[in-house]
C-alpha cells in the first residue's frame, strides 16, 4: 500500500516536472533576449539547449513507466516566471537587470535541484534504477547550471548592478 501511494506521488511529480521544464524552456529565450551582457545571454541559451535534453529524458521516463507524457502546470515555475516579468519591466533599462535575470534562473535551478534530488530517491525506493539514472543526469546538469550562474554573478553581474540597485531603492 505504501508503495502504491509513493508511486502515485512519483507520477504526479513527474508530470509536474515535465510541465516545469516546458515552462522553463519557453522562459529561457526571453531571459536571453532581455539580457544586457553576452555572458548572461550565452548562459541562458546553453541552459535552453540543456532543458531540451531534460525534456527528452522526462519523455523517456514516461515511456519506461508505460505512460504517455503528461504535463501538469507547475505553480513554482509559474511564480518564478511572473517574478521574471516584473524584473524585466522594473529593471529594463538598468544594469541591474542581468543580476535579476541570473537570480531568476538560479531560483528555477534550485527548484529543479530539489525536485530531481527527491525524485532520484523516490525512483530508488520504487526500484526504478534506470529512471533514477536519468533523473541523476538531469540533477547534475541543474547543479552545473547553478554553479555557472553563481560564477557569472560573482564575476560581473553583481558588481555592475549594485550601484544601480541602490539608486532604485
Coordinates of C-alpha atoms in Angstrom, one line a residue:
X1 CA 0.0 0.0 0.0
X2 CA 2.8 2.4 0.9
X3 CA 4.5 1.7 -2.5
X4 CA 1.2 2.4 -4.3
X5 CA 1.0 5.9 -2.6
X6 CA 4.6 6.7 -3.4
X7 CA 4.1 5.6 -7.0
X8 CA 1.1 7.9 -7.4
X9 CA 3.0 10.8 -5.8
X10 CA 6.0 10.0 -8.0
X11 CA 3.9 10.0 -11.2
X12 CA 2.2 13.3 -10.2
X13 CA 5.6 15.0 -9.6
X14 CA 6.9 13.6 -12.9
X15 CA 4.0 15.3 -14.7
X16 CA 4.7 18.5 -12.8
X17 CA 8.4 18.4 -13.6
X18 CA 7.5 17.9 -17.3
X19 CA 5.4 21.0 -17.1
X20 CA 8.1 22.9 -15.2
X21 CA 10.7 22.0 -17.8
X22 CA 8.3 23.1 -20.6
X23 CA 7.7 26.4 -18.8
X24 CA 11.4 26.9 -18.3
X25 CA 12.0 26.1 -22.0
X26 CA 9.8 29.0 -23.0
X27 CA 11.2 31.4 -20.4
X28 CA 14.9 31.0 -21.2
X29 CA 14.9 32.6 -24.7
X30 CA 13.1 35.6 -23.2
X31 CA 15.7 35.9 -20.4
X32 CA 18.4 35.7 -23.0
X33 CA 16.8 38.3 -25.2
X34 CA 16.5 40.8 -22.4
X35 CA 20.0 40.3 -21.1
X36 CA 22.4 43.2 -21.4
X37 CA 25.6 41.1 -21.5
X38 CA 26.8 38.4 -23.9
X39 CA 27.9 36.2 -21.0
X40 CA 24.5 36.1 -19.4
X41 CA 22.8 35.6 -22.7
X42 CA 25.1 32.7 -23.6
X43 CA 24.4 31.1 -20.2
X44 CA 20.6 31.2 -20.8
X45 CA 21.0 29.9 -24.3
X46 CA 23.1 27.0 -23.1
X47 CA 20.6 26.2 -20.4
X48 CA 17.8 26.3 -23.1
X49 CA 19.7 23.6 -25.0
X50 CA 20.1 21.5 -21.8
X51 CA 16.5 21.9 -21.0
X52 CA 15.6 20.4 -24.4
X53 CA 17.6 17.3 -23.4
X54 CA 16.0 17.2 -20.0
X55 CA 12.5 17.2 -21.6
X56 CA 13.6 14.3 -23.8
X57 CA 14.8 12.4 -20.7
X58 CA 11.5 13.0 -19.0
X59 CA 9.7 11.7 -22.0
X60 CA 11.9 8.6 -21.8
X61 CA 10.9 8.2 -18.1
X62 CA 7.3 8.3 -19.1
X63 CA 7.9 5.6 -21.7
X64 CA 9.9 3.4 -19.2
X65 CA 6.9 3.6 -16.9
X66 CA 4.5 2.7 -19.8
X67 CA 2.9 6.1 -19.6
X68 CA 2.1 8.8 -22.2
X69 CA 4.0 12.1 -21.4
X70 CA 1.6 14.2 -19.4
X71 CA 2.3 17.8 -18.4
X72 CA 0.9 19.5 -15.2
X73 CA 1.2 23.2 -14.5
X74 CA 4.0 23.9 -12.0
X75 CA 2.9 26.7 -9.7
X76 CA 6.5 27.2 -8.5
X77 CA 7.8 27.9 -12.0
X78 CA 4.7 30.0 -12.7
X79 CA 5.7 32.2 -9.8
X80 CA 9.3 32.4 -10.9
X81 CA 8.1 33.4 -14.4
X82 CA 5.8 36.0 -13.0
X83 CA 8.7 37.5 -11.0
X84 CA 10.9 37.5 -14.1
X85 CA 8.3 39.6 -15.9
X86 CA 8.3 42.1 -13.0
X87 CA 12.1 42.2 -13.1
X88 CA 12.2 42.7 -16.9
X89 CA 9.8 45.6 -16.5
X90 CA 11.2 47.2 -13.4
X91 CA 14.9 47.0 -14.4
X92 CA 14.6 47.1 -18.2
X93 CA 17.0 50.0 -18.7
X94 CA 19.2 49.2 -15.7
X95 CA 22.5 47.2 -15.5
X96 CA 20.7 45.5 -12.5
X97 CA 18.6 43.6 -15.0
X98 CA 21.2 40.9 -15.6
X99 CA 21.6 40.4 -11.8
X100 CA 17.8 40.0 -11.5
X101 CA 17.7 37.6 -14.5
X102 CA 20.5 35.5 -13.2
X103 CA 18.7 35.3 -9.8
X104 CA 15.6 34.2 -11.6
X105 CA 17.5 31.5 -13.4
X106 CA 19.0 30.3 -10.2
X107 CA 15.6 30.1 -8.5
X108 CA 14.5 27.8 -11.3
X109 CA 17.7 25.8 -11.0
X110 CA 17.2 25.4 -7.2
X111 CA 13.7 24.2 -7.7
X112 CA 15.0 21.7 -10.2
X113 CA 17.8 20.6 -7.9
X114 CA 15.4 20.0 -5.0
X115 CA 12.8 18.2 -7.2
X116 CA 15.2 16.0 -9.1
X117 CA 17.0 15.2 -5.8
X118 CA 13.9 13.7 -4.2
X119 CA 12.8 12.1 -7.5
X120 CA 16.1 10.2 -7.6
X121 CA 15.4 8.9 -4.1
X122 CA 11.8 8.0 -4.8
X123 CA 12.9 6.2 -8.0
X124 CA 15.4 4.3 -5.9
X125 CA 12.7 3.4 -3.3
X126 CA 10.4 2.2 -6.1
X127 CA 13.2 0.1 -7.7
X128 CA 13.4 2.2 -10.9
X129 CA 17.1 2.3 -11.3
X130 CA 17.1 3.3 -15.0
X131 CA 14.7 6.2 -14.1
X132 CA 16.9 7.1 -11.2
X133 CA 19.9 7.3 -13.5
X134 CA 18.0 9.6 -15.9
X135 CA 17.0 11.9 -13.0
X136 CA 20.5 11.9 -11.7
X137 CA 21.9 13.0 -15.0
X138 CA 19.4 15.9 -15.0
X139 CA 20.2 16.7 -11.4
X140 CA 23.9 17.0 -12.3
X141 CA 23.1 19.4 -15.2
X142 CA 21.0 21.6 -12.9
X143 CA 23.8 21.7 -10.3
X144 CA 26.3 22.7 -13.1
X145 CA 23.9 25.4 -14.4
X146 CA 23.6 26.8 -10.9
X147 CA 27.3 26.9 -10.4
X148 CA 27.8 28.7 -13.8
X149 CA 25.2 31.2 -12.7
X150 CA 26.9 31.8 -9.4
X151 CA 30.2 32.4 -11.2
X152 CA 28.6 34.8 -13.6
X153 CA 27.0 36.7 -10.7
X154 CA 30.3 36.8 -8.7
X155 CA 32.4 37.9 -11.5
X156 CA 30.4 40.6 -13.2
X157 CA 26.7 40.9 -12.8
X158 CA 26.5 41.8 -9.1
X159 CA 29.5 44.2 -9.2
X160 CA 27.9 46.1 -12.1
X161 CA 24.4 46.0 -10.7
X162 CA 24.9 47.0 -7.0
X163 CA 25.2 50.8 -7.7
X164 CA 22.1 50.7 -9.9
X165 CA 20.1 48.7 -7.4
X166 CA 21.0 51.1 -4.6
X167 CA 19.8 54.1 -6.8
X168 CA 16.4 52.3 -7.5
X169 CA 15.6 51.8 -3.8

